[in-house]
Tab-separated table of N, CA and C in Angstrom:
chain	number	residue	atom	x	y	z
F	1160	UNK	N	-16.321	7.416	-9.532
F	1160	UNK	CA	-15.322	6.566	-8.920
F	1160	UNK	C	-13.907	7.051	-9.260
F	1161	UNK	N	-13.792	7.486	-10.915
F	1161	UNK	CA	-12.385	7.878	-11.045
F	1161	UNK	C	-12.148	9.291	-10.156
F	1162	UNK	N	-13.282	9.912	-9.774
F	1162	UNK	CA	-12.667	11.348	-9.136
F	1162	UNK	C	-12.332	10.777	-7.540
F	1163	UNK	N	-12.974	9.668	-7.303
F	1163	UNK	CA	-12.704	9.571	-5.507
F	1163	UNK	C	-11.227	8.855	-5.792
F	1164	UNK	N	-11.084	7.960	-6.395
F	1164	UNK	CA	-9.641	7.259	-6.793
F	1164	UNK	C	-8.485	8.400	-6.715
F	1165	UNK	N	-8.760	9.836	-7.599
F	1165	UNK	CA	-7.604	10.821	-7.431
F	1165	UNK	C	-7.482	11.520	-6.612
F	1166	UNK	N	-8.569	12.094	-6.227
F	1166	UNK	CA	-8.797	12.870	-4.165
F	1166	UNK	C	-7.932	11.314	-3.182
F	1167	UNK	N	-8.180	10.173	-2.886
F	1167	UNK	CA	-7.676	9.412	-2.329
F	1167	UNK	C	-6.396	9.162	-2.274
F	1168	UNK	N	-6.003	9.427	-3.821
F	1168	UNK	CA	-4.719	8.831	-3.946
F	1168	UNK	C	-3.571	10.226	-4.537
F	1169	UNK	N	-3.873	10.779	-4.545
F	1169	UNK	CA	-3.104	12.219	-4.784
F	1169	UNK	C	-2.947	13.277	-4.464
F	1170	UNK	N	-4.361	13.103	-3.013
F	1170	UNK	CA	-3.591	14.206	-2.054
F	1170	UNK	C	-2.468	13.470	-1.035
F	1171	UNK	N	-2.374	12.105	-0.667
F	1171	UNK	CA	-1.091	11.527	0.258
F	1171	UNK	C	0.143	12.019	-0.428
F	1172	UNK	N	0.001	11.706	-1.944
F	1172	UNK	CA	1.264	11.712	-2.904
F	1172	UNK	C	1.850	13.183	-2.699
F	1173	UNK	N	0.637	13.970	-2.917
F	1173	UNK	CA	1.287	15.442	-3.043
F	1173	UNK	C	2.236	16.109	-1.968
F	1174	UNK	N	1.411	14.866	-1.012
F	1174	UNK	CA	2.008	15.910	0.811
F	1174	UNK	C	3.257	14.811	0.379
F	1175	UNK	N	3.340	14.149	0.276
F	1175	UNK	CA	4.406	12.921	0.945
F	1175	UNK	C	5.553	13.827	-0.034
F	1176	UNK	N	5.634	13.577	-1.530
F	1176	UNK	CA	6.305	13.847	-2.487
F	1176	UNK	C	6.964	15.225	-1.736
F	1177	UNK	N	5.783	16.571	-1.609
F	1177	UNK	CA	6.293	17.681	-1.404
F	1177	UNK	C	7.293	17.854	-0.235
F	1178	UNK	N	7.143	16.927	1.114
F	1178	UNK	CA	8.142	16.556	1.787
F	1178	UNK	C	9.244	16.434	1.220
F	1179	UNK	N	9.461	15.191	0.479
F	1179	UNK	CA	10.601	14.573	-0.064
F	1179	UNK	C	11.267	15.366	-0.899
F	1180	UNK	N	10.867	16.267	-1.313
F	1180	UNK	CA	11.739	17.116	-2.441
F	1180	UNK	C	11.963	17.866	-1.381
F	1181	UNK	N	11.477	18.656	-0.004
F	1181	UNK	CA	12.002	19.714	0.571
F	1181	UNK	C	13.536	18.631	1.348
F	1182	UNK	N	13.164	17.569	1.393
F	1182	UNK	CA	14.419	16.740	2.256
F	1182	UNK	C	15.441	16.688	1.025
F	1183	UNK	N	15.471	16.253	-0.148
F	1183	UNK	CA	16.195	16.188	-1.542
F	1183	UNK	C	16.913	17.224	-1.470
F	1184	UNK	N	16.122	18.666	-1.568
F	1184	UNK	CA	16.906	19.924	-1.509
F	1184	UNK	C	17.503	20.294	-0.345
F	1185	UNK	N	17.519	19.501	0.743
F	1185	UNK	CA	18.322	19.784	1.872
F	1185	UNK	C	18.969	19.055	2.111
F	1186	UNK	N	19.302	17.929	1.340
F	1186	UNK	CA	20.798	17.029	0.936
F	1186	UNK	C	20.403	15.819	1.535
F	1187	UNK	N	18.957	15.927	2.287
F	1187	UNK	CA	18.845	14.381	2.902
F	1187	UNK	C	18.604	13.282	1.872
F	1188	UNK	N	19.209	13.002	0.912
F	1188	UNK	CA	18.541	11.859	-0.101
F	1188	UNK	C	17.804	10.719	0.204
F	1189	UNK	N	18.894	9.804	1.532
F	1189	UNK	CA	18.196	8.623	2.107
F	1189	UNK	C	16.667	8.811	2.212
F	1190	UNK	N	16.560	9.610	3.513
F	1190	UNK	CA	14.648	10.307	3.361
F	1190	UNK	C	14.366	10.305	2.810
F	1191	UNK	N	14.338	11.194	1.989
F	1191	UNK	CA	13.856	11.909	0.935
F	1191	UNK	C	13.266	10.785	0.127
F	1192	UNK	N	13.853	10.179	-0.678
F	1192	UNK	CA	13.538	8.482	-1.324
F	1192	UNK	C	12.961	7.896	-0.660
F	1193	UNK	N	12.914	7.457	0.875
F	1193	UNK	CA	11.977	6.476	2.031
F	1193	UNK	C	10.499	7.451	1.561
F	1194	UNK	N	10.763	8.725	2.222
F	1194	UNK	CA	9.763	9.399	2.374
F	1194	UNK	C	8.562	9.402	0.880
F	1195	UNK	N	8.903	9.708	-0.411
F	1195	UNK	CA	8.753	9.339	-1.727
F	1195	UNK	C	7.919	7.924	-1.836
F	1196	UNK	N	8.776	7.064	-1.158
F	1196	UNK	CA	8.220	5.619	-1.335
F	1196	UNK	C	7.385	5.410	-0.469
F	1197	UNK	N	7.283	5.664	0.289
F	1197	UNK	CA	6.038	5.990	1.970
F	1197	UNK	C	4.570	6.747	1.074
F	1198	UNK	N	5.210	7.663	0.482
F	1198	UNK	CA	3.984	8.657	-0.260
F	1198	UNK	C	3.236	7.605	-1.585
F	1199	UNK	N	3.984	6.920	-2.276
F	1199	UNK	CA	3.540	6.392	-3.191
F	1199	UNK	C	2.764	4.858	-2.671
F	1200	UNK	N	3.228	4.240	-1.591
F	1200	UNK	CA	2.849	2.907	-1.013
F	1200	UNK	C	1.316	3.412	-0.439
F	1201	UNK	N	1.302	5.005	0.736
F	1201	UNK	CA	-0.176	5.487	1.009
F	1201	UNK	C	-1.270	5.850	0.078
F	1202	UNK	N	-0.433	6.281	-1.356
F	1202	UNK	CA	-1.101	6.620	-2.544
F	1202	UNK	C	-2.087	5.248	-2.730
F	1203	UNK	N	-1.048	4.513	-3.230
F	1203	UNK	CA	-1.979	3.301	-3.487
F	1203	UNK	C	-2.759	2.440	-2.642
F	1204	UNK	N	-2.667	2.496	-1.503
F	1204	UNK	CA	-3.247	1.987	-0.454
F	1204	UNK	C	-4.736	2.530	-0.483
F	1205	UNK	N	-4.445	4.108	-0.221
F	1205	UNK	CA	-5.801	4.418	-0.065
F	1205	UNK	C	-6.734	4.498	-1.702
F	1206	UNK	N	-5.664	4.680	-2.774
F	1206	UNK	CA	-6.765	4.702	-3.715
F	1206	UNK	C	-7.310	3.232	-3.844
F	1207	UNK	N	-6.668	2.175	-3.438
F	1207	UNK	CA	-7.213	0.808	-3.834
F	1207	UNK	C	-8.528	0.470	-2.858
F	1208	UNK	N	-8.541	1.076	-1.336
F	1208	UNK	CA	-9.122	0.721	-0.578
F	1208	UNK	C	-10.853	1.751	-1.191
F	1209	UNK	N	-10.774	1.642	-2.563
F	1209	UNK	CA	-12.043	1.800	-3.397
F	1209	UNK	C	-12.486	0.471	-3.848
F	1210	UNK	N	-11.822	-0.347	-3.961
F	1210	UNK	CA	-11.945	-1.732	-4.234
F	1210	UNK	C	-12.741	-2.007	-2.881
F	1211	UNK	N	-13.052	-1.606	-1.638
F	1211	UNK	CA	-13.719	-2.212	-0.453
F	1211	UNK	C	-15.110	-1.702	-0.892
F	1212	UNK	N	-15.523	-0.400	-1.182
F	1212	UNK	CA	-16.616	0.553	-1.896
F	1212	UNK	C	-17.265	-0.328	-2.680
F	1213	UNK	N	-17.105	-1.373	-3.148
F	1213	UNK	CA	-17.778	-1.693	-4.829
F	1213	UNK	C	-18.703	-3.477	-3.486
F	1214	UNK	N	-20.458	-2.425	-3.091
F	1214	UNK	CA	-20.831	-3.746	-2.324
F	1214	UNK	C	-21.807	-4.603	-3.136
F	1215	UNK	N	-21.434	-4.338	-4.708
F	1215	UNK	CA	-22.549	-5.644	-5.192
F	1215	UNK	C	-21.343	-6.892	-5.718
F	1216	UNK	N	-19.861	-6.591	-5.279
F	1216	UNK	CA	-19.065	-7.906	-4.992
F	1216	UNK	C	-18.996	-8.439	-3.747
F	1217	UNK	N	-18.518	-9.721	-3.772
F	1217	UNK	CA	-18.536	-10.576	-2.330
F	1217	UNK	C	-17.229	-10.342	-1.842
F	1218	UNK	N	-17.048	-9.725	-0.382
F	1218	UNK	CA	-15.588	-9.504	0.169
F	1218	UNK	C	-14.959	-10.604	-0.345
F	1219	UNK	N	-14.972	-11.821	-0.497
F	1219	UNK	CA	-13.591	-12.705	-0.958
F	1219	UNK	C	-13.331	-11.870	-2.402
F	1220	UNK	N	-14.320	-11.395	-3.451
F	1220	UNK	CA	-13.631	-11.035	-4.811
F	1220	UNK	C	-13.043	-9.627	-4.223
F	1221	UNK	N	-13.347	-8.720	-3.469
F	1221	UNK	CA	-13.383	-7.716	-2.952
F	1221	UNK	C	-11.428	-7.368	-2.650
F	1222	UNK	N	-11.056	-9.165	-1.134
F	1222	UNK	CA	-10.244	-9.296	-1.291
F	1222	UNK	C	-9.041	-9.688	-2.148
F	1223	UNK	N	-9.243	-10.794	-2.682
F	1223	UNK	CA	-8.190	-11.013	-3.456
F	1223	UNK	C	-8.125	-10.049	-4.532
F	1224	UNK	N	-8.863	-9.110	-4.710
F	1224	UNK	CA	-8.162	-8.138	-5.948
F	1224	UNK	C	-7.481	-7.181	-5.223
F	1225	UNK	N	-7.908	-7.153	-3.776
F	1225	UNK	CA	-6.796	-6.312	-2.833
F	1225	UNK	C	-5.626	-6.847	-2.770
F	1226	UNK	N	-5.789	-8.103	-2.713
F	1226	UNK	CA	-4.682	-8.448	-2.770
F	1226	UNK	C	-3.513	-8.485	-4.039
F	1227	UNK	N	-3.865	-8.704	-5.001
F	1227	UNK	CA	-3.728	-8.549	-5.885
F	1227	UNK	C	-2.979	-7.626	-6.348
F	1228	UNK	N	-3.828	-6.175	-6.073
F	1228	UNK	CA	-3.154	-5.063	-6.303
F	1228	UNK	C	-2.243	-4.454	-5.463
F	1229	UNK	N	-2.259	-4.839	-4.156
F	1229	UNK	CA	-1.127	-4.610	-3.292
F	1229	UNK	C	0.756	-6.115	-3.332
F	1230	UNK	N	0.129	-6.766	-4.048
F	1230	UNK	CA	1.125	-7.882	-4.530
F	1230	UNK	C	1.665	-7.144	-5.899
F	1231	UNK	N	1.241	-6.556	-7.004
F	1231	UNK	CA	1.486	-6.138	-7.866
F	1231	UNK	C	2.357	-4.701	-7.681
F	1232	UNK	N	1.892	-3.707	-7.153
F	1232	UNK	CA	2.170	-2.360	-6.827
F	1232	UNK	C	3.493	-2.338	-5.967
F	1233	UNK	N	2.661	-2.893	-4.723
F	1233	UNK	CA	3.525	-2.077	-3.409
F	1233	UNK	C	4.741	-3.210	-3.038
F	1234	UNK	N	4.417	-4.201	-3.554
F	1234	UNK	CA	5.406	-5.347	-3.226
F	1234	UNK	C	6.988	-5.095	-3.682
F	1235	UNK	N	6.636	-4.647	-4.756
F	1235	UNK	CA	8.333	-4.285	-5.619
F	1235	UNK	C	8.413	-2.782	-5.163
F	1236	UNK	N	7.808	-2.358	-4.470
F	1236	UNK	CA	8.119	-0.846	-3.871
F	1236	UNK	C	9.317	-0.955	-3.029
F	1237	UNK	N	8.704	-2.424	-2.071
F	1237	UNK	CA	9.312	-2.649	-1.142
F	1237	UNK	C	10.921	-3.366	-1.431
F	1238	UNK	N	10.871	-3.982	-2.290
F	1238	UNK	CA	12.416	-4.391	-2.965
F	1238	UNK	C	13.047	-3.470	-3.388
F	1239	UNK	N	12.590	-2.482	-3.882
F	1239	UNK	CA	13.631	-0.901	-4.547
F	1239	UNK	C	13.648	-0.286	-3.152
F	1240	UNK	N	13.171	-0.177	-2.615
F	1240	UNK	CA	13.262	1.360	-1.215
F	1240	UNK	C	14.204	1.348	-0.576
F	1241	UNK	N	15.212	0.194	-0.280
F	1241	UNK	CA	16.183	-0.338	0.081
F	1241	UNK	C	16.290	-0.390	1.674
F	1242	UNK	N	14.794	-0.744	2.260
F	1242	UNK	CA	14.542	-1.006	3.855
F	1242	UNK	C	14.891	-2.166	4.206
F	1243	UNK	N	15.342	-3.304	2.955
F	1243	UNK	CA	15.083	-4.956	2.986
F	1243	UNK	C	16.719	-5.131	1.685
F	1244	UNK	N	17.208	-5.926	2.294
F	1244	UNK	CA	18.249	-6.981	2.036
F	1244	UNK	C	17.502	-7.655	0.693
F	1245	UNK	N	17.853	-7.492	-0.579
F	1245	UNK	CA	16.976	-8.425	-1.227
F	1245	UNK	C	18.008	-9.021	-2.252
F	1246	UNK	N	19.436	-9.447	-1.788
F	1246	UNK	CA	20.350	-9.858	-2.573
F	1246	UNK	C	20.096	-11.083	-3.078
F	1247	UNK	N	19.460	-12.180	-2.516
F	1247	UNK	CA	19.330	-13.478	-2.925
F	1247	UNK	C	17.546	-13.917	-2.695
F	1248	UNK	N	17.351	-14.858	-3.425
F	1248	UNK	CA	16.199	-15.374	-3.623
F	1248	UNK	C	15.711	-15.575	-2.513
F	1249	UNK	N	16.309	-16.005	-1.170
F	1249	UNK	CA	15.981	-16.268	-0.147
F	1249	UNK	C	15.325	-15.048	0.646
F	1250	UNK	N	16.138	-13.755	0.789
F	1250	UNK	CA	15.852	-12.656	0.894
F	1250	UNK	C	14.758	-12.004	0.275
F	1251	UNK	N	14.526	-12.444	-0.535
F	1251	UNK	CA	13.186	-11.573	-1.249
F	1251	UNK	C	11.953	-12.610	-0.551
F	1252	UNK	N	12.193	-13.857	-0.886
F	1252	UNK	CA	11.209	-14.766	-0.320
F	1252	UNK	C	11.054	-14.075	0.713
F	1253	UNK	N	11.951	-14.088	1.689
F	1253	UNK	CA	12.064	-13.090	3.198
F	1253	UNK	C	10.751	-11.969	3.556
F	1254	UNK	N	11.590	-11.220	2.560
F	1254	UNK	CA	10.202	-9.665	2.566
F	1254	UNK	C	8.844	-9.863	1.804
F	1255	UNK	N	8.723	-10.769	1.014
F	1255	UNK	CA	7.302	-11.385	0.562
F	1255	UNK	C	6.567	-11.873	1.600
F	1256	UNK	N	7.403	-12.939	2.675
F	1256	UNK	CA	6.986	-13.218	3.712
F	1256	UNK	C	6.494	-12.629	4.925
F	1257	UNK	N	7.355	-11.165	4.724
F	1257	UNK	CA	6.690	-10.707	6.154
F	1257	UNK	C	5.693	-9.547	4.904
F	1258	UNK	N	5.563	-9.126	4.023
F	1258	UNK	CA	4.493	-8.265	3.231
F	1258	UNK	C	2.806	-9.313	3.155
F	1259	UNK	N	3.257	-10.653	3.531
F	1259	UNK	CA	1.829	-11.415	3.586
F	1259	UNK	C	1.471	-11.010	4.766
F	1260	UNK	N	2.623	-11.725	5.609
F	1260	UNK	CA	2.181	-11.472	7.233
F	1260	UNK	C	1.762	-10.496	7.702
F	1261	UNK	N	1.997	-9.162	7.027
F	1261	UNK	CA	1.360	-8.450	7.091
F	1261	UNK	C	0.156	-7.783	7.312
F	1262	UNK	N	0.192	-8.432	5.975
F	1262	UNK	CA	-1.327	-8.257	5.040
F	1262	UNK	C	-2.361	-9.014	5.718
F	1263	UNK	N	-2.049	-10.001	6.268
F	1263	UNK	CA	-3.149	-10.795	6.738
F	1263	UNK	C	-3.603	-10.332	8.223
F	1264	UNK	N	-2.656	-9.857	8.664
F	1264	UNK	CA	-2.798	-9.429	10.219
F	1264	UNK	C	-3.716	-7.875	9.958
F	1265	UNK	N	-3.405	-7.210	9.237
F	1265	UNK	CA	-3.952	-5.952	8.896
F	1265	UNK	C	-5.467	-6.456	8.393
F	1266	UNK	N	-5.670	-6.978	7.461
F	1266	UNK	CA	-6.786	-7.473	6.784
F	1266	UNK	C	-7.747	-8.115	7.911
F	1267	UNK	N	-7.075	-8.581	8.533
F	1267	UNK	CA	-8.018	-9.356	10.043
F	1267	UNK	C	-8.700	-8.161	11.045
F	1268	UNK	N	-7.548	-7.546	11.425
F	1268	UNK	CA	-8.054	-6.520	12.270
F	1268	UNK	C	-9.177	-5.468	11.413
F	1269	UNK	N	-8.945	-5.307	10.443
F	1269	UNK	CA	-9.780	-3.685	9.854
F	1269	UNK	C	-11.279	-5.023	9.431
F	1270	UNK	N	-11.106	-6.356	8.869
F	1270	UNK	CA	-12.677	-6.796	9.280
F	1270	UNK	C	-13.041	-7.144	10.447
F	1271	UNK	N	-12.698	-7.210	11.401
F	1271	UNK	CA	-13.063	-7.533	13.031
F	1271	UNK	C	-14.105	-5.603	12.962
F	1272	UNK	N	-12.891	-4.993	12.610
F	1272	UNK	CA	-13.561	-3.676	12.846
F	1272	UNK	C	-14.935	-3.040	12.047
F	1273	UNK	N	-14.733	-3.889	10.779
F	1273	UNK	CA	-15.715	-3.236	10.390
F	1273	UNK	C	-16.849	-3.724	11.224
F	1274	UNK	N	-17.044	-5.456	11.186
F	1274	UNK	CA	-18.346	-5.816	11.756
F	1274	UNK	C	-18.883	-5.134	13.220
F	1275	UNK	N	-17.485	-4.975	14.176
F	1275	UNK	CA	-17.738	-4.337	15.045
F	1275	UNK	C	-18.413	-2.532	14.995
F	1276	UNK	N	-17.862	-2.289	13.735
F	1276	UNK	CA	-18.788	-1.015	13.822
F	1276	UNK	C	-19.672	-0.847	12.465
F	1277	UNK	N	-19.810	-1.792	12.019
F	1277	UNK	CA	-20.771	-2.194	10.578
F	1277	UNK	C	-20.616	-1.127	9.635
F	1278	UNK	N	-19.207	-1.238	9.460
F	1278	UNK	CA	-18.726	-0.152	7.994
F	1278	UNK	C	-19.495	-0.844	7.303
């Protein structure tokens, strides 16, 4: 499990990262940092989506530790990357709000899909 976790999650990083330093060294910083934070948000995405792999848990424990770990990780990714306004409490509430809405709309569609193709 720990070797599929680092194939999953460190070949996105490597490509994404190796981008971002060729944009860094070509003065694009803004990118370069999006791009960085893009690489590290797919990192963890796909290494977590090992948490779907483990079938002697019940998708609800399955989910909420997805959730979990994408509330923990990628959530404050999204407050540093500087795509989101997060000056006041309201504002962060803001991007929490649409990172659920998200999540739930994504989470809906990929189980519609699995049953439809019985991942």
């Amino acid at each position: 499990m720990i070797k599929n976790l680092f194939i999953r999650a460190l070949v996105p990083l490597v490509i994404m990262g190796g981008i971002a330093v060729m944009l860094y060294y070509q003065g694009d910083f803004e990118n370069a940092k999006s791009t960085f934070i893009v690489g590290l948000i797919i990192s963890i995405v796909a290494g977590a989506s090992l948490i779907y792999d483990q079938d002697h848990w019940s998708i609800f424990k399955r989910s909420i530790l997805h959730f979990i770990v994408m509330l923990v990780l990628i959530f404050p990714l999204l407050l540093v990357s500087g795509w989101f306004e997060v000056n006041t409490w309201n504002q962060v509430t803001g991007v929490l709000l649409i990172f659920m809405g998200v999540g739930v709309i994504l989470w809906s569609i990929f189980m519609v899909l699995a049953k439809v193709f019985k991942w």
